[in-house]
CSV table of C-alpha atoms in Angstrom, one decimal:
chain,number,residue,atom,x,y,z
A,1,MET,CA,-28.1,23.3,-7.9
A,2,ALA,CA,-26.4,26.3,-6.4
A,3,LYS,CA,-22.6,26.4,-6.5
A,4,ALA,CA,-21.8,29.3,-4.3
A,5,THR,CA,-21.0,28.8,-0.6
A,6,PRO,CA,-23.1,31.0,1.7
A,7,LYS,CA,-21.2,33.8,3.4
A,8,THR,CA,-20.0,33.2,7.0
A,9,VAL,CA,-22.2,34.9,9.6
A,10,PRO,CA,-20.6,34.6,13.1
A,11,THR,CA,-23.1,33.6,15.8
A,12,THR,CA,-24.2,35.9,18.6
A,13,ILE,CA,-25.4,32.9,20.6
A,14,PRO,CA,-23.3,32.2,23.7
A,15,VAL,CA,-21.3,29.1,23.1
A,16,LEU,CA,-18.5,27.9,25.5
A,17,PRO,CA,-15.1,28.2,23.8
A,18,TYR,CA,-13.6,24.9,22.7
A,19,SER,CA,-10.5,25.4,24.8
A,20,LEU,CA,-12.6,25.7,28.0
A,21,ILE,CA,-14.0,22.2,27.6
A,22,VAL,CA,-12.5,20.1,30.4
A,23,GLY,CA,-11.7,16.4,29.8
A,24,GLN,CA,-13.4,14.5,27.0
A,25,GLU,CA,-10.1,13.9,25.3
A,26,SER,CA,-11.4,11.1,23.0
A,27,LEU,CA,-14.3,13.2,21.9
A,28,LYS,CA,-12.1,16.2,21.1
A,29,LEU,CA,-9.6,14.0,19.3
A,30,ALA,CA,-12.3,12.4,17.1
A,31,LEU,CA,-13.7,15.8,16.1
A,32,GLU,CA,-10.2,17.1,15.2
A,33,LEU,CA,-9.2,14.0,13.2
A,34,ALA,CA,-12.5,14.2,11.2
A,35,TYR,CA,-11.8,17.9,10.5
A,36,ILE,CA,-8.3,17.1,9.3
A,37,MET,CA,-9.6,14.4,7.0
A,38,PRO,CA,-13.4,14.6,6.4
A,39,ARG,CA,-13.3,11.5,4.2
A,40,LEU,CA,-12.8,9.5,7.5
A,41,GLY,CA,-16.6,9.1,7.3
A,42,GLY,CA,-17.8,11.2,10.2
A,43,VAL,CA,-18.0,10.9,14.0
A,44,LEU,CA,-20.7,9.2,16.1
A,45,LEU,CA,-20.9,10.4,19.7
A,46,SER,CA,-22.8,8.0,21.9
A,47,GLY,CA,-23.7,9.0,25.4
A,48,HIS,CA,-26.4,9.7,27.9
A,49,ARG,CA,-28.0,13.1,28.5
A,50,GLY,CA,-25.9,15.8,30.0
A,51,THR,CA,-22.5,14.5,29.0
A,52,GLY,CA,-21.6,17.5,26.9
A,53,LYS,CA,-22.0,16.1,23.4
A,54,SER,CA,-23.9,19.0,21.9
A,55,THR,CA,-21.8,21.6,23.7
A,56,ALA,CA,-18.5,20.1,22.4
A,57,VAL,CA,-19.9,19.9,18.8
A,58,ARG,CA,-21.1,23.5,18.8
A,59,ALA,CA,-17.9,24.8,20.4
A,60,PHE,CA,-15.8,23.0,17.8
A,61,ALA,CA,-17.8,24.3,14.9
A,62,GLN,CA,-17.6,27.8,16.2
A,63,MET,CA,-13.9,27.5,16.6
A,64,VAL,CA,-13.0,26.1,13.1
A,65,TYR,CA,-15.7,27.7,11.0
A,66,ASN,CA,-15.2,31.4,11.9
A,67,GLY,CA,-17.9,31.6,14.6
A,68,GLU,CA,-20.6,29.7,12.8
A,69,LEU,CA,-22.7,27.1,14.5
A,70,PRO,CA,-23.1,23.7,12.8
A,71,VAL,CA,-25.7,23.1,10.2
A,72,THR,CA,-28.3,21.0,12.1
A,73,LEU,CA,-30.4,18.3,10.5
A,74,PRO,CA,-33.8,17.8,12.2
A,75,ILE,CA,-35.0,14.3,13.1
A,76,ASN,CA,-38.0,14.6,10.8
A,77,ALA,CA,-36.0,15.7,7.8
A,78,THR,CA,-37.2,14.4,4.4
A,79,GLU,CA,-35.1,13.4,1.5
A,80,ASP,CA,-35.9,16.6,-0.3
A,81,ARG,CA,-34.9,18.6,2.7
A,82,VAL,CA,-31.6,16.7,2.9
A,83,ILE,CA,-30.5,16.7,-0.8
A,84,GLY,CA,-32.7,19.4,-2.3
A,85,GLY,CA,-36.0,19.5,-4.1
A,86,TRP,CA,-38.7,21.6,-5.7
A,87,ASP,CA,-39.9,24.4,-3.4
A,88,ILE,CA,-43.5,23.5,-2.6
A,89,LYS,CA,-44.6,27.1,-2.1
A,90,GLU,CA,-43.2,28.2,-5.4
A,91,MET,CA,-44.8,25.2,-7.2
A,92,LEU,CA,-48.2,26.1,-5.8
A,93,GLN,CA,-47.8,29.5,-7.3
A,94,LYS,CA,-46.9,27.8,-10.6
A,95,ASN,CA,-43.3,29.1,-10.4
A,96,PRO,CA,-41.2,25.9,-10.1
A,97,LYS,CA,-38.0,26.7,-8.2
A,98,TRP,CA,-35.3,24.4,-6.9
A,99,LYS,CA,-34.4,24.6,-3.2
A,100,ASP,CA,-31.0,23.4,-2.1
A,101,GLY,CA,-30.9,20.9,0.7
A,102,LEU,CA,-29.0,20.8,4.0
A,103,LEU,CA,-26.1,18.8,2.6
A,104,LEU,CA,-25.3,21.7,0.2
A,105,GLU,CA,-25.8,24.2,3.0
A,106,ALA,CA,-23.2,22.3,5.0
A,107,ARG,CA,-20.5,22.4,2.4
A,108,ASN,CA,-17.2,23.3,4.0
A,109,LYS,CA,-18.9,23.4,7.4
A,110,LEU,CA,-20.0,20.9,10.1
A,111,LEU,CA,-23.2,19.0,9.6
A,112,TYR,CA,-24.7,18.0,13.0
A,113,VAL,CA,-27.3,15.3,13.3
A,114,ASP,CA,-28.6,15.1,16.9
A,115,GLU,CA,-30.3,11.8,17.9
A,116,ILE,CA,-29.2,10.2,14.6
A,117,ASN,CA,-30.4,6.8,15.8
A,118,LEU,CA,-34.0,8.2,15.5
A,119,LEU,CA,-33.6,9.3,11.9
A,120,ASP,CA,-34.9,7.2,9.0
A,121,ASP,CA,-32.3,4.7,7.9
A,122,HIS,CA,-32.6,5.8,4.3
A,123,ILE,CA,-31.8,9.4,5.2
A,124,VAL,CA,-28.8,8.2,7.3
A,125,ASN,CA,-27.5,6.2,4.3
A,126,ILE,CA,-27.7,9.2,2.0
A,127,ILE,CA,-25.8,11.4,4.4
A,128,LEU,CA,-23.1,8.7,5.0
A,129,ASP,CA,-22.7,8.2,1.2
A,130,VAL,CA,-22.1,11.9,0.6
A,131,THR,CA,-19.7,12.0,3.6
A,132,ALA,CA,-17.6,9.1,2.3
A,133,THR,CA,-17.4,10.4,-1.3
A,134,GLY,CA,-17.5,14.2,-0.8
A,135,LYS,CA,-20.0,14.4,-3.7
A,136,LEU,CA,-23.7,15.0,-3.8
A,137,VAL,CA,-25.5,13.6,-6.9
A,138,VAL,CA,-29.0,14.8,-7.5
A,139,ALA,CA,-31.2,13.4,-10.4
A,140,ARG,CA,-33.9,15.7,-11.7
A,141,ASP,CA,-35.7,16.1,-15.0
A,142,GLY,CA,-33.9,13.1,-16.5
A,143,GLN,CA,-30.5,14.6,-15.7
A,144,SER,CA,-28.0,14.0,-13.0
A,145,GLU,CA,-25.9,16.8,-11.4
A,146,SER,CA,-22.9,16.3,-9.2
A,147,CYS,CA,-21.5,18.8,-6.7
A,148,ASP,CA,-18.5,18.7,-4.4
A,149,VAL,CA,-19.8,19.0,-0.8
A,150,PRO,CA,-17.0,18.3,1.6
A,151,PHE,CA,-18.1,18.7,5.2
A,152,THR,CA,-17.4,17.2,8.7
A,153,LEU,CA,-20.3,15.0,9.8
A,154,VAL,CA,-21.0,14.6,13.5
A,155,GLY,CA,-23.9,12.5,14.8
A,156,THR,CA,-25.0,12.0,18.4
A,157,MET,CA,-27.2,9.5,20.0
A,158,ASN,CA,-28.5,8.5,23.5
A,159,PRO,CA,-28.1,4.7,23.8
A,160,GLU,CA,-31.2,4.6,26.1
A,161,GLU,CA,-33.3,5.5,23.0
A,162,GLY,CA,-32.1,2.7,20.8
A,163,GLY,CA,-29.1,2.2,18.5
A,164,LEU,CA,-28.1,2.1,14.8
A,165,ARG,CA,-28.1,-1.0,12.7
A,166,PRO,CA,-24.6,-2.6,12.4
A,167,GLN,CA,-24.6,-1.7,8.7
A,168,LEU,CA,-24.9,2.0,9.5
A,169,LEU,CA,-22.6,1.9,12.5
A,170,ASP,CA,-19.9,0.5,10.2
A,171,ARG,CA,-20.3,3.5,7.9
A,172,PHE,CA,-19.2,5.9,10.6
A,173,GLY,CA,-15.5,6.5,10.6
A,174,LEU,CA,-15.0,7.1,14.3
A,175,MET,CA,-17.1,6.5,17.4
A,176,VAL,CA,-16.8,7.8,20.9
A,177,ASN,CA,-18.6,6.5,23.9
A,178,VAL,CA,-19.1,9.8,25.8
A,179,THR,CA,-19.4,9.4,29.6
A,180,THR,CA,-19.8,11.8,32.5
A,181,GLY,CA,-16.4,12.4,34.2
A,182,SER,CA,-16.1,10.8,37.5
A,183,ASP,CA,-13.1,12.8,38.6
A,184,SER,CA,-14.3,15.4,41.1
A,185,ILE,CA,-11.5,17.8,40.2
A,186,ASN,CA,-12.5,17.8,36.6
A,187,ARG,CA,-16.2,18.2,37.5
A,188,LEU,CA,-15.4,21.1,39.6
A,189,GLN,CA,-13.4,22.8,36.8
A,190,ILE,CA,-16.2,22.2,34.4
A,191,LEU,CA,-18.6,23.9,36.8
A,192,LYS,CA,-16.3,26.8,37.3
A,193,ASN,CA,-15.7,27.3,33.5
A,194,VAL,CA,-19.4,27.2,32.7
A,195,LEU,CA,-20.3,29.7,35.4
A,196,THR,CA,-17.4,32.0,34.7
A,197,PHE,CA,-18.2,31.9,31.0
A,198,ASP,CA,-21.8,33.0,31.6
A,199,ASP,CA,-20.5,36.0,33.7
A,200,GLU,CA,-17.8,36.9,31.2
A,201,TRP,CA,-20.1,36.7,28.2
A,202,THR,CA,-22.5,39.1,29.8
A,203,LYS,CA,-19.6,41.4,30.5
A,204,ARG,CA,-18.5,41.3,26.8
A,205,GLU,CA,-22.1,42.0,25.6
A,206,ARG,CA,-22.0,45.2,27.7
A,207,GLY,CA,-18.9,46.2,25.7
A,208,GLU,CA,-16.5,45.5,28.6
A,209,LYS,CA,-13.1,43.7,28.1
A,210,SER,CA,-13.0,40.0,29.2
A,211,VAL,CA,-9.5,38.7,29.8
A,212,PHE,CA,-11.0,35.2,30.4
A,213,LEU,CA,-12.6,35.0,27.0
A,214,ASP,CA,-9.8,36.7,25.2
A,215,GLN,CA,-7.4,34.0,26.5
A,216,ALA,CA,-9.8,31.3,25.4
A,217,ASP,CA,-10.2,32.8,22.0
A,218,LYS,CA,-6.4,33.0,21.6
A,219,ALA,CA,-6.1,29.3,22.5
A,220,ASP,CA,-8.8,28.4,20.0
A,221,ARG,CA,-7.1,30.3,17.2
A,222,GLN,CA,-3.8,28.5,18.0
A,223,LEU,CA,-5.5,25.1,17.7
A,224,VAL,CA,-7.2,26.0,14.5
A,225,ARG,CA,-3.9,26.9,12.9
A,226,GLN,CA,-2.5,23.6,14.1
A,227,LEU,CA,-5.5,21.7,12.5
A,228,GLN,CA,-5.3,23.6,9.3
A,229,GLY,CA,-1.6,22.9,9.1
A,230,ALA,CA,-2.4,19.2,9.7
A,231,GLN,CA,-4.9,19.3,6.8
A,232,LYS,CA,-2.1,20.5,4.5
A,233,ARG,CA,0.4,17.9,5.8
A,234,PHE,CA,-1.9,14.9,5.7
A,235,ARG,CA,-1.0,13.7,2.2
A,236,GLN,CA,2.7,13.9,3.0
A,237,VAL,CA,2.5,11.7,6.0
A,238,ASN,CA,3.8,8.2,5.2
A,239,VAL,CA,1.6,5.4,6.6
A,240,ASP,CA,3.1,2.3,4.9
A,241,ALA,CA,4.9,1.1,8.0
A,242,VAL,CA,1.7,0.7,10.1
A,243,LEU,CA,-0.5,-0.9,7.5
A,244,PRO,CA,0.2,-4.5,8.6
A,245,LEU,CA,-0.5,-3.4,12.2
A,246,CYS,CA,-3.9,-2.0,11.2
A,247,VAL,CA,-4.8,-5.3,9.5
A,248,ALA,CA,-3.6,-7.2,12.6
A,249,LEU,CA,-5.7,-5.2,15.0
A,250,ALA,CA,-8.8,-5.4,12.8
A,251,THR,CA,-8.3,-9.2,12.7
A,252,GLU,CA,-7.6,-9.5,16.4
A,253,PHE,CA,-10.8,-7.6,17.3
A,254,GLU,CA,-12.8,-9.6,14.8
A,255,VAL,CA,-13.9,-6.6,12.7
A,256,GLU,CA,-16.0,-7.7,9.7
A,257,GLY,CA,-15.2,-6.3,6.3
A,258,ASN,CA,-12.2,-4.1,5.4
A,259,ARG,CA,-13.4,-0.7,6.4
A,260,GLY,CA,-12.0,-1.0,9.9
A,261,GLU,CA,-8.4,-1.2,9.0
A,262,ARG,CA,-8.8,1.5,6.3
A,263,VAL,CA,-10.3,3.9,8.8
A,264,LEU,CA,-7.7,3.0,11.4
A,265,ALA,CA,-4.9,3.8,8.9
A,266,ILE,CA,-6.5,7.1,7.9
A,267,ALA,CA,-7.1,8.1,11.5
A,268,ALA,CA,-3.5,7.2,12.5
A,269,ARG,CA,-2.2,9.3,9.5
A,270,ALA,CA,-4.4,12.3,10.5
A,271,TYR,CA,-3.2,12.0,14.1
A,272,ALA,CA,0.5,12.0,12.9
A,273,ALA,CA,-0.3,15.0,10.8
A,274,LYS,CA,-1.7,16.8,13.8
A,275,GLU,CA,1.4,15.9,15.8
A,276,ASN,CA,3.5,17.3,12.8
A,277,GLN,CA,5.2,13.9,12.3
A,278,PRO,CA,6.4,12.8,8.9
A,279,GLU,CA,5.1,9.2,9.3
A,280,ALA,CA,2.4,7.4,11.2
A,281,THR,CA,3.8,5.0,14.0
A,282,ALA,CA,2.4,2.3,16.2
A,283,LYS,CA,1.9,5.0,18.9
A,284,HIS,CA,-0.5,6.9,16.6
A,285,VAL,CA,-2.4,3.7,15.8
A,286,ALA,CA,-2.7,2.8,19.5
A,287,VAL,CA,-4.2,6.2,20.3
A,288,VAL,CA,-6.9,6.0,17.7
A,289,ALA,CA,-7.6,2.2,17.8
A,290,SER,CA,-10.7,2.5,20.1
A,291,LEU,CA,-12.2,5.3,17.9
A,292,ALA,CA,-11.9,3.2,14.8
A,293,LEU,CA,-12.7,-0.3,16.0
A,294,GLN,CA,-15.0,-0.3,19.0
A,295,HIS,CA,-18.3,0.1,17.0
A,296,ARG,CA,-17.2,-2.5,14.5
A,297,ARG,CA,-16.9,-5.4,16.9
A,298,PRO,CA,-19.5,-8.2,17.0
A,299,ALA,CA,-20.4,-7.4,20.6
A,300,MET,CA,-21.7,-4.0,19.4
A,301,ALA,CA,-24.6,-5.7,17.7
A,302,GLN,CA,-25.8,-7.0,21.1
A,303,SER,CA,-25.7,-3.6,22.8
A,304,ASN,CA,-26.4,0.1,21.9
A,305,GLU,CA,-23.2,1.2,23.6
A,306,ALA,CA,-19.6,0.7,22.4
A,307,ILE,CA,-17.5,-0.6,25.2
A,308,TRP,CA,-13.7,-0.3,25.3
A,309,THR,CA,-12.0,-1.5,28.4
A,310,ASP,CA,-8.5,-1.4,29.8
A,311,GLU,CA,-8.2,-5.0,28.7
A,312,ASP,CA,-8.8,-3.9,25.1
A,313,ASP,CA,-6.0,-1.3,25.4
A,314,ASP,CA,-3.7,-4.1,26.7
A,315,LEU,CA,-4.7,-6.2,23.7
A,316,VAL,CA,-3.8,-3.4,21.4
A,317,HIS,CA,-0.3,-3.1,22.9
A,318,GLN,CA,0.1,-6.9,22.8
A,319,VAL,CA,-0.6,-6.9,19.1
A,320,ILE,CA,1.8,-4.0,18.6
A,321,GLU,CA,4.6,-5.7,20.6
A,322,GLY,CA,3.9,-9.0,18.8
A,323,GLY,CA,4.3,-7.3,15.4
């Protein structure tokens, strides 16, 4: 099993800068929290076609990983392709050679699984196990090798094409129900940004200066510095004061098992680190509650879409005030 991390090769594919993505605040927050603390367990983005899921993921990966696009896992991926296995071509030539899998390729990067609900459950389980532990264990020739493979996992799905089993849903740290913005002002700004980006990218390819893209790149760099600082601060953030609140919310929303309150506490801690606060507060918990709890509610088993309403937000605040 290879130990070296491949060199970064910036992409030349036009990808909208992250700072030019309009709206989708929950989506962006989930990506940022998972980057600050990869052990959150990954992010699941559920939404219909055309809601910008893939665009946001590619833009985020490009921003935080020095211009690289995410490592993408295909729907028809086999176990060998995911964790590694013997190279078939080399074996046919009687020259056995080990070929590393996509999980190792994704080390210190973003692993993107589009339409993860169409992937074999066994493969999804493997990916989520490695995401949670940060370690890839491969058994071969009677021996077992372990390798550290920290990465940020992002899966997307279209609920029209079916969902994930509750057991797999629960393994994801955060979930976002991505919808098309209904605000005409935001929709107009999205359209303007996309069309302007196309023109400015063409200008830059011709070697001309683009103030528009230079400003977007500067905003992206500033955010990356903030997220990297949050990564370093994460362990120093005190979370003790909100632990009873995390348990109370998980109980109120009838979350099965104990993963819900754990993820809620970690997400609140990561958000506090992002805000450069020394301790997590009820405010941080309230902001991330929907991301951590909505896909763990009993109602999710009856529908492929996670639904979080204004009434749910009210209930969160009632629990906070009652505590």
